[in-house]
PDB file of C-alpha atoms in Angstrom:
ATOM      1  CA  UNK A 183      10.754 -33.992 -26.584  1.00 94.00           C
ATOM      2  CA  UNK A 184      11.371 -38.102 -26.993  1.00 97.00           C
ATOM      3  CA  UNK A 185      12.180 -39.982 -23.888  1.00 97.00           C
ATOM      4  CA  UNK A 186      15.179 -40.410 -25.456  1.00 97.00           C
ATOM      5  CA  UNK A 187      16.429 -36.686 -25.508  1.00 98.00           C
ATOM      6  CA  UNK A 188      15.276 -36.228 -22.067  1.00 97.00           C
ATOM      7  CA  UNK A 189      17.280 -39.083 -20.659  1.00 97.00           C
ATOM      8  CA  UNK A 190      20.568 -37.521 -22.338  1.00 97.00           C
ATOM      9  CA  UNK A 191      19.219 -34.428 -20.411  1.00 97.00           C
ATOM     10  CA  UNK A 192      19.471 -35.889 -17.300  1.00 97.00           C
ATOM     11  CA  UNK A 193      22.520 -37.660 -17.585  1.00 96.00           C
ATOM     12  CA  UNK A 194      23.678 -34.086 -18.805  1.00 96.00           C
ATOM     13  CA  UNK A 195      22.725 -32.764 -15.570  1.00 96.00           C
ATOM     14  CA  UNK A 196      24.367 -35.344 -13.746  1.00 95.00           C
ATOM     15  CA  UNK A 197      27.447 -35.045 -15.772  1.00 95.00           C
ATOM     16  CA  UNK A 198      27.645 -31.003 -15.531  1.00 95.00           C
ATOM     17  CA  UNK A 199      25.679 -29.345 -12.887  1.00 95.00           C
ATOM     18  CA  UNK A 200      27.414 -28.522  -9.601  1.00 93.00           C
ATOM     19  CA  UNK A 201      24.441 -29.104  -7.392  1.00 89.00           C
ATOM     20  CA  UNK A 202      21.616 -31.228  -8.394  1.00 83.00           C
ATOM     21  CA  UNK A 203      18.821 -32.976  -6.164  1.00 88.00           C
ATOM     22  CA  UNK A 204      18.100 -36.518  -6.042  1.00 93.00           C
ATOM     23  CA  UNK A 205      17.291 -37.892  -9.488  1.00 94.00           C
ATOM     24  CA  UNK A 206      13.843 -39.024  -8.282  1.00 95.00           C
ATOM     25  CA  UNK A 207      13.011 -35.888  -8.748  1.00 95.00           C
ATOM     26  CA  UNK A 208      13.693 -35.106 -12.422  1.00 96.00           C
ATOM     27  CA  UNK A 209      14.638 -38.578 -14.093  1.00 96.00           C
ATOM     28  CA  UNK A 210      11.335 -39.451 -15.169  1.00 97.00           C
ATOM     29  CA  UNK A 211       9.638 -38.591 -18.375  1.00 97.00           C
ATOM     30  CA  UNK A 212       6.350 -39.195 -17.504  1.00 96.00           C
ATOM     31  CA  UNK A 213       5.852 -36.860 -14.667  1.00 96.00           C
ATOM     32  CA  UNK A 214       5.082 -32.678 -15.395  1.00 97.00           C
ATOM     33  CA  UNK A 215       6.690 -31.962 -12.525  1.00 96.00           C
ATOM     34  CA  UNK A 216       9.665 -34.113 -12.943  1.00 97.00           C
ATOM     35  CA  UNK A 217       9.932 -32.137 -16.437  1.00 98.00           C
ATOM     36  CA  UNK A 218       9.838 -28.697 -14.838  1.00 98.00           C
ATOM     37  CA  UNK A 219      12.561 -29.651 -12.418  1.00 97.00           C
ATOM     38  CA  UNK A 220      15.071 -31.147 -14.812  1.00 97.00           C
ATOM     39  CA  UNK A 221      14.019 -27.499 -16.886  1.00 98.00           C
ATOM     40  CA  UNK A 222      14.982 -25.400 -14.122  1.00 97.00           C
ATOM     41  CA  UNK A 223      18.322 -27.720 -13.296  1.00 97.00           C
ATOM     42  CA  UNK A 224      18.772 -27.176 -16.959  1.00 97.00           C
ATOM     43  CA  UNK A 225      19.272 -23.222 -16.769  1.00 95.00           C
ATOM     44  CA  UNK A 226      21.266 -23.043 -13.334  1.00 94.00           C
ATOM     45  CA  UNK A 227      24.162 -24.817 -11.140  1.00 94.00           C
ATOM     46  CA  UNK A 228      26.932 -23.908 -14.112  1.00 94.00           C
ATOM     47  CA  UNK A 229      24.156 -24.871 -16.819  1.00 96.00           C
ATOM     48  CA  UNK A 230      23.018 -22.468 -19.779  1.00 97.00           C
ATOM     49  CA  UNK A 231      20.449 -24.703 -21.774  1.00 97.00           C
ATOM     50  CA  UNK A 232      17.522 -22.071 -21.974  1.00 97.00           C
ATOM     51  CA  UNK A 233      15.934 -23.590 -25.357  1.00 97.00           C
ATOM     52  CA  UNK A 234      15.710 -27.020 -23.812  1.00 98.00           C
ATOM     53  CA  UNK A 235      14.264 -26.209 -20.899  1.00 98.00           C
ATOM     54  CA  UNK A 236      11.237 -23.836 -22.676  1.00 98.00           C
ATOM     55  CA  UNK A 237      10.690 -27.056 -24.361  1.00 98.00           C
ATOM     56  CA  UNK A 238      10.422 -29.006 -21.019  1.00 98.00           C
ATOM     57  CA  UNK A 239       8.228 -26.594 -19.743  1.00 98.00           C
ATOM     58  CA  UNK A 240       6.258 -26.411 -22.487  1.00 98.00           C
ATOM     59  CA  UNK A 241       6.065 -30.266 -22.299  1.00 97.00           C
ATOM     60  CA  UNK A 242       5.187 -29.859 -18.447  1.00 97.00           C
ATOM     61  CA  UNK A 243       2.715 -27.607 -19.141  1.00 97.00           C
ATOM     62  CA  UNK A 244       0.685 -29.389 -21.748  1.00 97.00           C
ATOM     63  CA  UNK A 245      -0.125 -32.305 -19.336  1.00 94.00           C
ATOM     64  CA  UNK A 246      -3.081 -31.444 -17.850  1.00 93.00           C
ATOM     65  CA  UNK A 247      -3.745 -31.062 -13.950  1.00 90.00           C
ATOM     66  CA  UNK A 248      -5.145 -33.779 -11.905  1.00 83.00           C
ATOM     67  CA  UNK A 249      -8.816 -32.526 -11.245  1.00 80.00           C
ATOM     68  CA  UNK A 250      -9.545 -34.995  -8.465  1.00 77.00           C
ATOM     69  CA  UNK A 251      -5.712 -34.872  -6.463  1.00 77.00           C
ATOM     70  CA  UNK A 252      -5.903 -34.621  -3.078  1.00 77.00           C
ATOM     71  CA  UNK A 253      -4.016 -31.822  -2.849  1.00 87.00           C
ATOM     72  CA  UNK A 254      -4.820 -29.431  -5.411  1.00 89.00           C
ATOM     73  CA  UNK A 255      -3.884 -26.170  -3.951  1.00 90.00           C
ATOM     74  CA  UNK A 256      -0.337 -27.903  -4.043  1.00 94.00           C
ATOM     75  CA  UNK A 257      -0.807 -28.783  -7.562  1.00 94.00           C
ATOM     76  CA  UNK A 258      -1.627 -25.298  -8.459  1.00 95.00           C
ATOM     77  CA  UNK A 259       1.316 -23.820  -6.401  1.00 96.00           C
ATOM     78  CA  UNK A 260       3.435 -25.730  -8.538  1.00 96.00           C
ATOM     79  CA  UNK A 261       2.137 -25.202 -11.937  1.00 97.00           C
ATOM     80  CA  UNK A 262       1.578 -21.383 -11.593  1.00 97.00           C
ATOM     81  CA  UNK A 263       5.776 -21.636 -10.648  1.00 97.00           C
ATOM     82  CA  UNK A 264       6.317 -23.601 -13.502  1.00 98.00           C
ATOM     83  CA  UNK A 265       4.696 -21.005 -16.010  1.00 98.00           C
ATOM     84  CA  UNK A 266       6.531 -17.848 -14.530  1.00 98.00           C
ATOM     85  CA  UNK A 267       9.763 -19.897 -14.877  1.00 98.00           C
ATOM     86  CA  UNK A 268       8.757 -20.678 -18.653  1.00 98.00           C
ATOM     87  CA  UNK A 269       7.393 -17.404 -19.068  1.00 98.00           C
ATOM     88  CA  UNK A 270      10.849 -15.408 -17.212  1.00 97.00           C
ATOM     89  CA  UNK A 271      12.520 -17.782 -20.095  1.00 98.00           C
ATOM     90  CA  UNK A 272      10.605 -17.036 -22.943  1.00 98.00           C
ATOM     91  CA  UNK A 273      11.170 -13.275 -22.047  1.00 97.00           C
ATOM     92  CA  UNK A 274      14.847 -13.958 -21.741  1.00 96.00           C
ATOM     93  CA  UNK A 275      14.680 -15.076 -24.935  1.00 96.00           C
ATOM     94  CA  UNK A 276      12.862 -12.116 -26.789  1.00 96.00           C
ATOM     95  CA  UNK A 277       9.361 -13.900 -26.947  1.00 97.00           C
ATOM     96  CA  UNK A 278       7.507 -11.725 -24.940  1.00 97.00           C
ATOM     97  CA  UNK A 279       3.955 -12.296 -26.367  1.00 97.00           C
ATOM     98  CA  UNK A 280       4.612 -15.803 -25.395  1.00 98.00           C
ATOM     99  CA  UNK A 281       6.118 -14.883 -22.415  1.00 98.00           C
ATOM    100  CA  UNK A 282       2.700 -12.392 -21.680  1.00 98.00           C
ATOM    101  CA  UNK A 283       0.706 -15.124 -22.331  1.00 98.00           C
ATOM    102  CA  UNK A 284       2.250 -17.742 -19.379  1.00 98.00           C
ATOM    103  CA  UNK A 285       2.477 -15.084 -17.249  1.00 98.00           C
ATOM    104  CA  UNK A 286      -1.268 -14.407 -17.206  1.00 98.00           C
ATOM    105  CA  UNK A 287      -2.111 -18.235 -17.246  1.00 98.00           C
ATOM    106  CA  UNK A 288       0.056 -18.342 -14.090  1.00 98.00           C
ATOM    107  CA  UNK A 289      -1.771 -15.648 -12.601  1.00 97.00           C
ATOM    108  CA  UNK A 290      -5.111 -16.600 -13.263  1.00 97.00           C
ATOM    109  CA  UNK A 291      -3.987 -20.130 -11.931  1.00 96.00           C
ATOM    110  CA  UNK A 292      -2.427 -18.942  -8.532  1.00 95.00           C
ATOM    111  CA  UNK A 293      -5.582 -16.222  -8.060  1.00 94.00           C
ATOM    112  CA  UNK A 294      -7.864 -18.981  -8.401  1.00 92.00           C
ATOM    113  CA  UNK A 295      -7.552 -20.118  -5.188  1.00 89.00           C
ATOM    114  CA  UNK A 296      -7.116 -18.174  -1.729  1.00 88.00           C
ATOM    115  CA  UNK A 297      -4.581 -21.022  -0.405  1.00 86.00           C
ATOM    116  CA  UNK A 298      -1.029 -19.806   1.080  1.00 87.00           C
ATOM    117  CA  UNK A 299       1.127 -21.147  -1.278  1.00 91.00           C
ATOM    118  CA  UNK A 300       4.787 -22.702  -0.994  1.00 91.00           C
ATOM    119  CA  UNK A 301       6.702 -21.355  -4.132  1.00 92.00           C
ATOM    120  CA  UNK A 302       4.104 -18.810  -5.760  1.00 95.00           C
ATOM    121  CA  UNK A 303       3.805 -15.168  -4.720  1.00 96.00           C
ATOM    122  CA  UNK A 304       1.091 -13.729  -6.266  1.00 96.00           C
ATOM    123  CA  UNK A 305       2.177 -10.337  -6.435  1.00 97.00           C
ATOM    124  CA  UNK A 306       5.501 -11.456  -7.364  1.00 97.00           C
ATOM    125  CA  UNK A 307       3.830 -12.972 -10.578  1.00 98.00           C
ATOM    126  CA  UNK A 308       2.300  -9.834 -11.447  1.00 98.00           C
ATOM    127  CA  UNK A 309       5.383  -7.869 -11.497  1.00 98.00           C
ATOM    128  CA  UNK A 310       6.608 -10.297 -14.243  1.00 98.00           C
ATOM    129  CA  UNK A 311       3.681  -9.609 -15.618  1.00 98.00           C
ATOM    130  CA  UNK A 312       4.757  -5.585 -15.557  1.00 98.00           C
ATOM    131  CA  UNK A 313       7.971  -6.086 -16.755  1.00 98.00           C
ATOM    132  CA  UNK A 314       7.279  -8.025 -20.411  1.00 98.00           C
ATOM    133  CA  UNK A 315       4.274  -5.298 -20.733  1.00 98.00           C
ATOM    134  CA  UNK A 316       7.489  -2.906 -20.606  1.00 97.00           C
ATOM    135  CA  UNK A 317       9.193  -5.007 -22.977  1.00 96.00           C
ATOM    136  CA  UNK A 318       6.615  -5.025 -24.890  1.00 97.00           C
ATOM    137  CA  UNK A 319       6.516  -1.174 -25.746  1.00 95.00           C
ATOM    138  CA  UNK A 320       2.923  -1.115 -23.334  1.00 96.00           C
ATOM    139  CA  UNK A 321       4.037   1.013 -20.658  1.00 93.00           C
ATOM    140  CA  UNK A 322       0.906   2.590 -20.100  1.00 96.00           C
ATOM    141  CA  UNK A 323      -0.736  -0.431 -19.829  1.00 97.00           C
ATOM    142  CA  UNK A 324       2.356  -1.625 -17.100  1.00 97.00           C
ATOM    143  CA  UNK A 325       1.683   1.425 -14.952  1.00 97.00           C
ATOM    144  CA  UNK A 326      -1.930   1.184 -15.231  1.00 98.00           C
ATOM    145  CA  UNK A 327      -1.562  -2.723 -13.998  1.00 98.00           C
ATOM    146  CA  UNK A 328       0.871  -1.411 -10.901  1.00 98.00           C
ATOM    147  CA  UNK A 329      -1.656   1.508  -9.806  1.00 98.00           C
ATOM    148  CA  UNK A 330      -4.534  -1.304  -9.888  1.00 97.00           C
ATOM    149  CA  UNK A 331      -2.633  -3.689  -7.872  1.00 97.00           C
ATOM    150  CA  UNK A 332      -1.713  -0.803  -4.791  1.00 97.00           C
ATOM    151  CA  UNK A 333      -5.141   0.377  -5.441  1.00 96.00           C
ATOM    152  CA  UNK A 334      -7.263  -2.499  -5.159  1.00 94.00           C
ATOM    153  CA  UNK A 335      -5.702  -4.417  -2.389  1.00 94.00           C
ATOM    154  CA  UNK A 336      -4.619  -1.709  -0.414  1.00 91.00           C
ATOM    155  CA  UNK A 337      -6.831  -2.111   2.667  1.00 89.00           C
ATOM    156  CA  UNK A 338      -6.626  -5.593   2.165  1.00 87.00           C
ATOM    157  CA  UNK A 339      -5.809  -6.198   6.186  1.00 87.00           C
ATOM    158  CA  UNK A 340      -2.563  -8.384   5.212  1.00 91.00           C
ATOM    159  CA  UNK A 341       0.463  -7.731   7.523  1.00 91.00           C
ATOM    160  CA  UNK A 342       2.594  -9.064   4.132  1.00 95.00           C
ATOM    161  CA  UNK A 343       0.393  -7.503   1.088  1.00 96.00           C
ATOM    162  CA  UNK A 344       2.643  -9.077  -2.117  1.00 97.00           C
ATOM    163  CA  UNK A 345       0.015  -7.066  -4.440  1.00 97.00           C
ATOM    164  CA  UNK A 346       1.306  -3.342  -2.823  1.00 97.00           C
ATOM    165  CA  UNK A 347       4.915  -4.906  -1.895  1.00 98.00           C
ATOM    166  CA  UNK A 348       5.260  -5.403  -5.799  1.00 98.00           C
ATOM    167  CA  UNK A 349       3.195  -2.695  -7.147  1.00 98.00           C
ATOM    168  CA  UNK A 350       5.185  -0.060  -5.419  1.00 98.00           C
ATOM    169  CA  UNK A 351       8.278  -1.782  -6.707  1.00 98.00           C
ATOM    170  CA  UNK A 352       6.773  -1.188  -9.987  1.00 98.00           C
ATOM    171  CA  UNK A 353       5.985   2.259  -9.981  1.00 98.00           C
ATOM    172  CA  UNK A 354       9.243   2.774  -8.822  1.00 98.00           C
ATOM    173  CA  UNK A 355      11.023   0.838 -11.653  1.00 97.00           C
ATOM    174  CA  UNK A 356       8.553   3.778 -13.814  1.00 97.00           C
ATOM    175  CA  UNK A 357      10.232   6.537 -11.514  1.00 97.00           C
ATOM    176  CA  UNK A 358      13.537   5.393 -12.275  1.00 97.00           C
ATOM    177  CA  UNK A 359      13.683   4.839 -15.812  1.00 96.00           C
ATOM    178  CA  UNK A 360      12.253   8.972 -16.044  1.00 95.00           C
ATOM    179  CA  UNK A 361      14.993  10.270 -13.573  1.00 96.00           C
ATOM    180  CA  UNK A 362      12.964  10.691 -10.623  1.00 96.00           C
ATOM    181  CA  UNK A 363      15.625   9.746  -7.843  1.00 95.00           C
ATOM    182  CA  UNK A 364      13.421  11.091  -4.805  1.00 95.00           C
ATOM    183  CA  UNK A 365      10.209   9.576  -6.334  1.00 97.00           C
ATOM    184  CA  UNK A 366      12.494   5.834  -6.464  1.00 97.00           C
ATOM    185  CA  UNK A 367      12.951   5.769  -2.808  1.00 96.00           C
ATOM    186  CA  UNK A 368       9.606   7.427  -2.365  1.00 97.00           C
ATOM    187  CA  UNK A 369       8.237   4.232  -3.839  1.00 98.00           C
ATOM    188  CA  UNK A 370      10.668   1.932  -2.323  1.00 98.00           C
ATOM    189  CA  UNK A 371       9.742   2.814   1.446  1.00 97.00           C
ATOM    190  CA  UNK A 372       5.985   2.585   0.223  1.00 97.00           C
ATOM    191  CA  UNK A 373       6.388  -1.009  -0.674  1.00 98.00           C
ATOM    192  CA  UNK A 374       8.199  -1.406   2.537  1.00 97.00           C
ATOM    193  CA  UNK A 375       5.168  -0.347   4.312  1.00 96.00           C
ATOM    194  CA  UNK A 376       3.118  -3.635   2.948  1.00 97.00           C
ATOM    195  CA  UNK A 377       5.040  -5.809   4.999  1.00 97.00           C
ATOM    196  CA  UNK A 378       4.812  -6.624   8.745  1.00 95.00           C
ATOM    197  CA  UNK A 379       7.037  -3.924  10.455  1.00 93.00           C
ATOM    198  CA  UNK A 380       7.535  -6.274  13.373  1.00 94.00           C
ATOM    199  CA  UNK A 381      10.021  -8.517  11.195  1.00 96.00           C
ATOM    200  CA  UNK A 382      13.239  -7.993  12.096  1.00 96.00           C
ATOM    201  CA  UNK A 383      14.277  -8.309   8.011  1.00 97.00           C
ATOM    202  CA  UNK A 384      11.554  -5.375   7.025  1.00 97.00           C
ATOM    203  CA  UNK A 385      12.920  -3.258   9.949  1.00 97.00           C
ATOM    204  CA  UNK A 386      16.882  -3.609   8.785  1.00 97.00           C
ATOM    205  CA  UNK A 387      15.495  -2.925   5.072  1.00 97.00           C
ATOM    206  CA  UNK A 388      14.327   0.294   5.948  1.00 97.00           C
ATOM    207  CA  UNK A 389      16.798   1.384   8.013  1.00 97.00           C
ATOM    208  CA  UNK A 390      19.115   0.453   5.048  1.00 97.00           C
ATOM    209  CA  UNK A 391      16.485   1.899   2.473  1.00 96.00           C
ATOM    210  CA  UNK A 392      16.809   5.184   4.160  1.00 95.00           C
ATOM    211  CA  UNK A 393      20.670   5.337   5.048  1.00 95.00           C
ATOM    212  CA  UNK A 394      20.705   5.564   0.784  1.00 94.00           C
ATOM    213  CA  UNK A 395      22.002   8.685  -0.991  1.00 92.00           C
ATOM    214  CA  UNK A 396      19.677   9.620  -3.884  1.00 90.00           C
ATOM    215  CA  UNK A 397      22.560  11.707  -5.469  1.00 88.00           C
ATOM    216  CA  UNK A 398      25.141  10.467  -7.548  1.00 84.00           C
ATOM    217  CA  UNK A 399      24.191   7.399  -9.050  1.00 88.00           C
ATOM    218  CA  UNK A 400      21.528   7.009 -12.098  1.00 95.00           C
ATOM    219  CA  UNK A 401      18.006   6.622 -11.078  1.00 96.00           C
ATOM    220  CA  UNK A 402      18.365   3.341 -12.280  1.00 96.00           C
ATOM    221  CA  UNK A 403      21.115   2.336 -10.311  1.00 96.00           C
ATOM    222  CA  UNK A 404      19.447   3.778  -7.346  1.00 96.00           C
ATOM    223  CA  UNK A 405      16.238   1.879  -7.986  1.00 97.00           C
ATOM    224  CA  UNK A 406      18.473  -1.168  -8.501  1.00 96.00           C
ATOM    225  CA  UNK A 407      20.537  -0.588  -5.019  1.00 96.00           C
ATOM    226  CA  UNK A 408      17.399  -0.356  -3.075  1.00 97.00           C
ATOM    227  CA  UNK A 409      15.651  -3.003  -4.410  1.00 97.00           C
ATOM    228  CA  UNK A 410      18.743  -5.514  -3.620  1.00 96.00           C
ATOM    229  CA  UNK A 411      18.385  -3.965  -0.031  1.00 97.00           C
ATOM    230  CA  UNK A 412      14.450  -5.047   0.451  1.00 97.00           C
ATOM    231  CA  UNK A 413      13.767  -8.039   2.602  1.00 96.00           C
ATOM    232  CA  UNK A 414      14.220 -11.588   0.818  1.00 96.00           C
ATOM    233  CA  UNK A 415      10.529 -12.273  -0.320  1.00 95.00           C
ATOM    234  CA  UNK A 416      10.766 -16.374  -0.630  1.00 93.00           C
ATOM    235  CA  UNK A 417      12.756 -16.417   3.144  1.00 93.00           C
ATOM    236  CA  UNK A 418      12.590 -13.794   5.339  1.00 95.00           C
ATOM    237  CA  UNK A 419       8.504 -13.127   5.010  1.00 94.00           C
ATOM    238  CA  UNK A 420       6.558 -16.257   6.461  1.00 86.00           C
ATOM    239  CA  UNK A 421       3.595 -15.853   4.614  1.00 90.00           C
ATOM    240  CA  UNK A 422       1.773 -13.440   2.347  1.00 93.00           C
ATOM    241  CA  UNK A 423      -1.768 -12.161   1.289  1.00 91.00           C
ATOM    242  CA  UNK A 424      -3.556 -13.184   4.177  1.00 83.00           C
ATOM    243  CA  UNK A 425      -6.785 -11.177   4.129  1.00 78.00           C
ATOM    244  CA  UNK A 426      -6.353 -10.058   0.540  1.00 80.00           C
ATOM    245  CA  UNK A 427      -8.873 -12.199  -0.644  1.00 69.00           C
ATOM    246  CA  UNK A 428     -11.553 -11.267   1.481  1.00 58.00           C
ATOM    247  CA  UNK A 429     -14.423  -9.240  -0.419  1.00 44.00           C
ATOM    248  CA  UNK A 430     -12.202  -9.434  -3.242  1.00 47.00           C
ATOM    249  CA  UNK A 431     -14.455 -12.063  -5.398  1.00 39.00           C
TER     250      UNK A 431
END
């Protein structure tokens, strides 16, 4: 994209979006991370621009990471977000091999380090990761990827596991789209159970999680409900994975 475009951009968001943040934060072209911002400011607040911002983050992305910064694990955290945002895109927009491909870079990014990170949560990535392999026609390949992530990191010694939290999630987005109601919510309280029971957020979840009626409704409307109900993962859980990595290398 030429400088010039990506000015127009800006002054588009300016113009258009209902909420923005300051433009130090997006306005210049030089900057990856300025270019992921202005993507994602692109594609929410009243704004619908999904095939500039792929290109932005495709121009973010192409930039290469700063091998001697200071603070790398920050670096990371934001780069790993910026591909799942590209690659949530690219999905959006039927380009799922694409979309497979970010996804995995993101991953292998954000597992490359065992740092707590701000905006990336790992398990969280490889759900996305789940979800184009369903796209994709692979679903044996998706529910083999969910049963490795419970598996593996299941005695991981984290109060907030994100690898079980999402893999249960998973298998229950398998049990709803064959019908099983009970095994949805069977699924649902599992993933519940990889979180920190003391939270006051996990504890209302599963008192909501259980107060819902299996009949009636589709499986998938079911595994929809309950999945709205679970705790918000980027605000009501302080921290996640800690442990996981442990023996894990």
């Amino acid at each position: 994209m030429t400088k010039e475009k990506y000015n127009e951009l800006v002054q588009l968001v300016q113009d258009k979006s209902k909420l923005t943040p300051p433009l130090l934060t997006y306005n210049n072209y030089d900057n990856w991370e300025h270019k992921a911002t202005l993507a994602r400011l692109l594609n929410m607040y009243g704004l619908n621009y999904p095939k500039y911002a792929i290109e932005l983050f495709r121009d973010a992305i192409a930039i290469p990471l700063n091998e001697k910064s200071s603070d790398r694990s920050s670096d990371i955290d934001l780069r790993a977000w910026a591909l799942r945002d590209l690659s949530i895109l690219e999905s959006q927009q039927g380009d799922n091999e694409q979309a497979l491909q970010h996804i995995e870079q993101a991953i292998d990014l954000a597992e490359s380090r065992t740092d707590d990170y701000e905006f990336t949560i790992r398990g969280n990535l490889l759900m996305h990761k789940f979800l184009i392999l369903c796209e994709l026609g692979q679903a044996q390949e998706a529910e083999a990827l969910a049963d490795d992530m419970i598996e593996r990191y299941k005695n991981a010694g984290s109060k907030n596991n994100s690898y079980v939290f999402y893999g249960n999630q998973c298998k229950a987005k398998l049990a709803a789209k064959r019908g099983k109601h009970a095994e949805v919510k069977e699924f649902m309280l599992k993933a519940l159970d990889a979180l920190d029971n003391t939270n006051e957020a996990v504890a209302a979840s599963r008192t909501a999680l259980l107060s819902i009626n299996t009949a009636g409704a589709s499986a998938m409307d079911l595994f929809k409900e309950m999945q709205q109900a679970l705790p918000d993962a980027y605000h009501e859980i302080v921290y996640w994975d800690t442990n996981c990595f442990q023996d894990k290398r």
